[in-house]
């Protein structure tokens, strides 16, 4: 039997997606002697995925034995032991890989791992650097994720690697007999094209943050969340991998960050995030968070960042058949309004990197737009926001009393953050959940080979980055980027060492 397929273009290695994982795969495959083509869905101006808008922090172990201990403890059995060992080894090499490419990085000297498990003391956090100084927000007012993307992109350009922007991959082409991946079907300039991958395909096209159907099936039915990163990450790699027989892993693993302001997030299609609530560094001020019943339900100052404990926000009430804490609202007073903008213009996140909206310093522009609702009394505010007015009033009275005693018996908000809400007018704004990234996708081994339902590699198919990442449960902050670099590099190198399928008689398309 001879299989026929119309190929329009060909290359040794085809890389799908141009974030850090795609860039590293392309560079490693090229440097190992392969001809490489990168297919990227976004236009050039908006390419770079979550990588480009990230914080750019890289958590790297300096000692493989400690890293193995630590990773075993945080993985909770979601990764086979042999892959943990190989992964620990690969992660220690991240600084060497970047420096080998002539990219300067420096240690941030920030606190080590927060999880109290053995091995954590051997990790260091790095970012891109200049003259020995880390270029990392908040140390420097720059987008270090963007800078690292720029540096890697430049190395791709310098090598003459072709990147086709606005060319989303749609499907993998598989030999039905040998199961080898032979190439990719993509869309380019309104045409469907076949791109032959003589050696292998690397999927590095990110997570499914923007795929509502996947989100409600894999994670939280009925809850809309707003991604902090690239809107182009729509789970395409998951669909393509499933289609050729891959198995999935780590689908429950997702990364939260501080909530966002709902109306602008809806308008701009990405999280316009407020770092007032659920932040790593709690903001002190006269504010509370309530649900539509007018009640507080959480410690506003407890960080949501990478939290794996169940969130109060996603608590589901089986009897009432509702998520009682969604929608949820930030309620504050005049003193807090004047304390500064609800949304700070940082150099992290899609809306900041692409300057989609600049928040006014005193929040007045957003009051004028109706994003923030204003009223003279808590009751009036509650009515405008569709919150239970009696309960909101009671909640504020009780919170203010607790402020006098500097105690929060119900939710244990730190005493120093408890400032009474008593200077009218009062304000309220609807918040929503922010997701940084998903971790799930096609299962892979430490050689970056994608595995089928029997845990066997699908020939000539590799994956790297947050599409099926290593992080199946507890996530050590700063490890996605390190993994995208480590595994992207391995995927590219291994893809380049495959024998071209049209020359390998064992894998001939003739059956
Ligand atoms: C705001 C923010 C801050 C973060 N900060 C940190 C941090 O400090 N440290 C850390 O370790 N992690 C951080 N992360 C997570 C980390 O940035 C990502 O997990 C990592 O960069 C993912 O890299 P990637 O290459 O796998 O995917 P991405 O960088 O998302 O790249 C995927 C690329 O694939 C493209 N694509 C999608 N579908 C297709 C298709 N069908 N065909 C072709 N191309 C396609 C996309 O357009 C995109 O360019 C952060 C994430 C966000 C959103």
Coordinates of C-alpha atoms in Angstrom, one line a residue, residues 104-366:
X104 CA 23.3 36.9 30.2
X105 CA 21.3 35.8 33.2
X106 CA 21.7 36.6 36.9
X107 CA 20.4 35.3 40.2
X108 CA 17.7 37.4 41.8
X109 CA 18.7 36.6 45.4
X110 CA 15.0 36.3 46.3
X111 CA 13.7 33.9 48.9
X112 CA 14.2 30.2 48.1
X113 CA 11.4 27.7 47.7
X114 CA 8.4 28.3 50.0
X115 CA 7.4 24.7 50.3
X116 CA 8.9 23.2 53.5
X117 CA 10.2 20.0 51.8
X118 CA 13.8 18.7 51.6
X119 CA 15.8 19.9 48.6
X120 CA 14.2 23.4 48.3
X121 CA 17.3 25.2 49.5
X122 CA 19.2 24.1 46.4
X123 CA 17.1 26.2 44.0
X124 CA 17.9 29.6 42.7
X125 CA 15.7 32.1 40.8
X126 CA 17.3 33.7 37.7
X127 CA 16.2 36.3 35.1
X128 CA 17.8 37.8 32.0
X129 CA 20.4 40.3 33.1
X130 CA 22.6 43.2 31.9
X131 CA 26.1 43.9 33.3
X132 CA 25.5 41.5 36.2
X133 CA 22.2 43.1 37.2
X134 CA 18.9 41.1 36.8
X135 CA 16.4 42.8 34.6
X136 CA 13.4 41.6 36.6
X137 CA 10.3 43.4 37.8
X138 CA 10.0 44.7 40.5
X139 CA 13.8 45.0 40.7
X140 CA 13.9 46.8 37.3
X141 CA 10.9 48.3 35.6
X142 CA 11.2 46.1 32.6
X143 CA 9.4 43.1 31.1
X144 CA 12.0 40.5 31.6
X145 CA 9.8 37.9 29.9
X146 CA 9.6 40.2 26.8
X147 CA 13.4 40.8 26.9
X148 CA 14.2 37.1 27.1
X149 CA 11.8 36.4 24.2
X150 CA 13.5 39.2 22.2
X151 CA 16.9 37.7 22.9
X152 CA 15.8 34.2 21.8
X153 CA 14.0 35.5 18.7
X154 CA 17.2 37.3 17.7
X155 CA 19.1 34.0 17.9
X156 CA 16.5 32.3 15.8
X157 CA 16.8 35.2 13.2
X158 CA 20.7 35.1 13.4
X159 CA 20.6 31.4 12.5
X160 CA 18.4 32.0 9.5
X161 CA 15.6 29.8 10.9
X162 CA 12.4 30.4 9.0
X163 CA 9.4 31.5 11.2
X164 CA 6.1 31.6 9.4
X165 CA 3.7 33.9 11.4
X166 CA 0.0 33.8 11.0
X167 CA 0.3 30.1 10.1
X168 CA -1.7 28.0 12.7
X169 CA -1.0 24.3 12.6
X170 CA -4.3 22.4 12.4
X171 CA -3.6 18.8 12.2
X172 CA -0.7 16.3 12.3
X173 CA -0.2 13.9 9.4
X174 CA 0.3 10.4 10.6
X175 CA 1.2 7.2 8.8
X176 CA -1.7 5.0 9.8
X177 CA 0.5 1.9 9.7
X178 CA 3.6 2.9 11.6
X179 CA 2.0 5.8 13.5
X180 CA 4.9 8.0 12.6
X181 CA 4.2 11.7 12.4
X182 CA 5.1 12.8 8.9
X183 CA 4.2 16.5 8.9
X184 CA 1.6 19.1 9.7
X185 CA -1.5 20.6 8.0
X186 CA -1.5 24.3 8.5
X187 CA -3.3 27.4 7.3
X188 CA -1.4 30.1 5.6
X189 CA -2.7 33.1 3.7
X190 CA -6.2 31.6 3.5
X191 CA -4.9 28.3 2.1
X192 CA -4.6 24.9 3.6
X193 CA -1.0 23.7 3.2
X194 CA 0.8 20.4 3.9
X195 CA 4.2 20.8 5.5
X196 CA 6.4 17.7 5.5
X197 CA 8.6 17.1 8.5
X198 CA 11.3 14.8 7.2
X199 CA 12.5 14.1 10.7
X200 CA 10.0 15.1 13.4
X201 CA 7.4 17.6 14.6
X202 CA 7.8 19.5 17.9
X203 CA 4.5 20.7 19.4
X204 CA 5.2 23.8 21.5
X205 CA 2.0 25.7 21.1
X206 CA 1.1 26.4 24.7
X207 CA -1.9 25.6 26.9
X208 CA -5.7 25.9 26.6
X209 CA -6.2 29.0 28.8
X210 CA -8.5 30.5 26.2
X211 CA -10.5 27.4 25.3
X212 CA -13.7 27.7 27.3
X213 CA -14.9 24.2 26.3
X214 CA -11.7 22.5 27.5
X215 CA -11.7 24.7 30.6
X216 CA -15.2 23.7 31.7
X217 CA -14.6 20.0 30.9
X218 CA -11.2 19.7 32.5
X219 CA -11.5 22.2 35.3
X220 CA -14.5 24.2 36.5
X221 CA -17.9 23.9 34.8
X222 CA -19.7 27.2 34.6
X223 CA -16.9 29.4 35.8
X224 CA -15.5 32.0 33.4
X225 CA -11.8 32.8 34.0
X226 CA -9.7 35.4 32.3
X227 CA -6.2 34.5 31.1
X228 CA -3.3 36.7 32.0
X229 CA -1.3 35.6 28.9
X230 CA -1.6 35.1 25.2
X231 CA -5.1 34.8 23.7
X232 CA -3.6 32.6 21.0
X233 CA -3.2 29.7 23.3
X234 CA -6.4 27.8 22.6
X235 CA -5.4 24.2 23.2
X236 CA -4.7 23.4 19.6
X237 CA -1.8 21.1 20.5
X238 CA -4.1 19.0 22.7
X239 CA -6.5 18.5 19.8
X240 CA -3.7 17.6 17.4
X241 CA -2.1 15.2 19.8
X242 CA -5.3 13.5 20.7
X243 CA -6.0 13.0 17.1
X244 CA -2.9 10.9 16.6
X245 CA -3.4 8.8 19.7
X246 CA -1.6 10.7 22.5
X247 CA -2.7 10.3 26.1
X248 CA -3.2 13.3 28.3
X249 CA -1.8 14.2 31.7
X250 CA -1.9 16.9 34.3
X251 CA -5.2 18.4 33.1
X252 CA -6.3 19.4 36.6
X253 CA -3.2 21.4 37.1
X254 CA -3.7 25.1 36.5
X255 CA -2.1 28.2 37.9
X256 CA -4.1 31.0 39.5
X257 CA -3.0 34.5 40.1
X258 CA -4.7 37.6 41.7
X259 CA -8.2 38.3 40.4
X260 CA -8.9 40.7 37.6
X261 CA -11.5 43.4 37.1
X262 CA -14.3 41.8 35.2
X263 CA -15.6 44.5 32.8
X264 CA -12.2 45.6 31.2
X265 CA -11.1 41.9 31.2
X266 CA -14.2 41.1 29.1
X267 CA -13.6 44.1 26.8
X268 CA -9.9 43.4 26.2
X269 CA -10.2 39.6 26.2
X270 CA -7.6 39.1 28.8
X271 CA -7.2 39.6 32.6
X272 CA -6.9 43.2 33.6
X273 CA -5.5 42.2 36.9
X274 CA -5.8 44.0 40.3
X275 CA -3.1 43.1 42.7
X276 CA -5.2 44.3 45.7
X277 CA -6.7 40.9 46.5
X278 CA -5.1 37.5 46.7
X279 CA -1.7 38.9 46.0
X280 CA 1.7 37.6 47.2
X281 CA 2.3 40.9 49.0
X282 CA -1.0 41.9 50.6
X283 CA -2.2 45.4 50.1
X284 CA -3.1 47.3 53.2
X285 CA -6.3 49.3 53.0
X286 CA -10.0 49.8 53.7
X287 CA -11.5 47.1 51.4
X288 CA -13.2 43.8 51.6
X289 CA -14.3 41.1 49.2
X290 CA -18.0 40.0 49.3
X291 CA -20.2 37.7 47.3
X292 CA -23.6 38.5 45.8
X293 CA -25.1 37.6 49.2
X294 CA -23.2 40.5 50.7
X295 CA -21.0 38.3 52.8
X296 CA -17.2 38.0 53.1
X297 CA -16.0 34.5 52.4
X298 CA -12.2 34.6 52.3
X299 CA -9.1 36.1 53.7
X300 CA -8.6 38.9 51.1
X301 CA -4.9 38.9 51.8
X302 CA -4.2 35.2 51.3
X303 CA -2.3 34.7 48.1
X304 CA -4.0 32.9 45.2
X305 CA -0.8 32.8 43.3
X306 CA -0.1 29.1 42.3
X307 CA -2.5 28.0 45.1
X308 CA -3.4 24.3 45.1
X309 CA -5.6 24.3 48.2
X310 CA -9.2 24.5 47.1
X311 CA -10.2 28.1 46.6
X312 CA -13.1 29.6 48.5
X313 CA -13.9 31.3 45.2
X314 CA -14.6 28.0 43.4
X315 CA -16.5 26.4 46.3
X316 CA -19.6 24.7 45.0
X317 CA -22.8 24.5 47.0
X318 CA -24.4 21.2 46.1
X319 CA -27.7 22.0 47.9
X320 CA -28.2 25.4 46.2
X321 CA -26.6 24.3 43.0
X322 CA -24.5 27.4 42.7
X323 CA -21.0 28.7 43.2
X324 CA -22.0 31.1 46.1
X325 CA -18.8 33.2 45.8
X326 CA -19.1 33.9 42.1
X327 CA -19.7 36.7 41.2
X328 CA -17.6 38.5 43.7
X329 CA -16.9 42.1 44.4
X330 CA -14.2 44.4 45.8
X331 CA -15.8 46.9 48.1
X332 CA -13.8 49.9 49.2
X333 CA -14.1 53.5 50.4
X334 CA -12.9 56.9 49.5
X335 CA -9.7 56.6 51.5
X336 CA -8.7 53.5 49.5
X337 CA -9.7 55.0 46.2
X338 CA -7.2 57.8 46.8
X339 CA -4.5 55.3 47.7
X340 CA -3.7 54.6 44.1
X341 CA -4.9 52.7 41.0
X342 CA -6.6 49.4 41.4
X343 CA -4.6 48.2 38.4
X344 CA -0.9 48.9 38.3
X345 CA 0.8 49.2 34.9
X346 CA 3.5 46.6 35.4
X347 CA 5.5 44.9 32.7
X348 CA 3.9 41.5 33.0
X349 CA 0.7 40.2 31.4
X350 CA -0.8 40.6 28.0
X351 CA -2.7 43.8 28.7
X352 CA 0.4 45.5 30.1
X353 CA 2.9 44.4 27.5
X354 CA 0.6 45.4 24.7
X355 CA -0.5 48.6 26.5
X356 CA -4.2 47.8 26.0
X357 CA -5.4 50.1 28.8
X358 CA -3.8 52.6 31.2
X359 CA -5.6 52.8 34.5
X360 CA -6.1 56.2 36.0
X361 CA -4.1 57.0 39.1
X362 CA -7.1 57.9 41.3
X363 CA -9.5 55.4 39.7
X364 CA -11.7 58.3 38.6
X365 CA -11.7 57.5 34.8
X366 CA -12.9 54.0 35.6

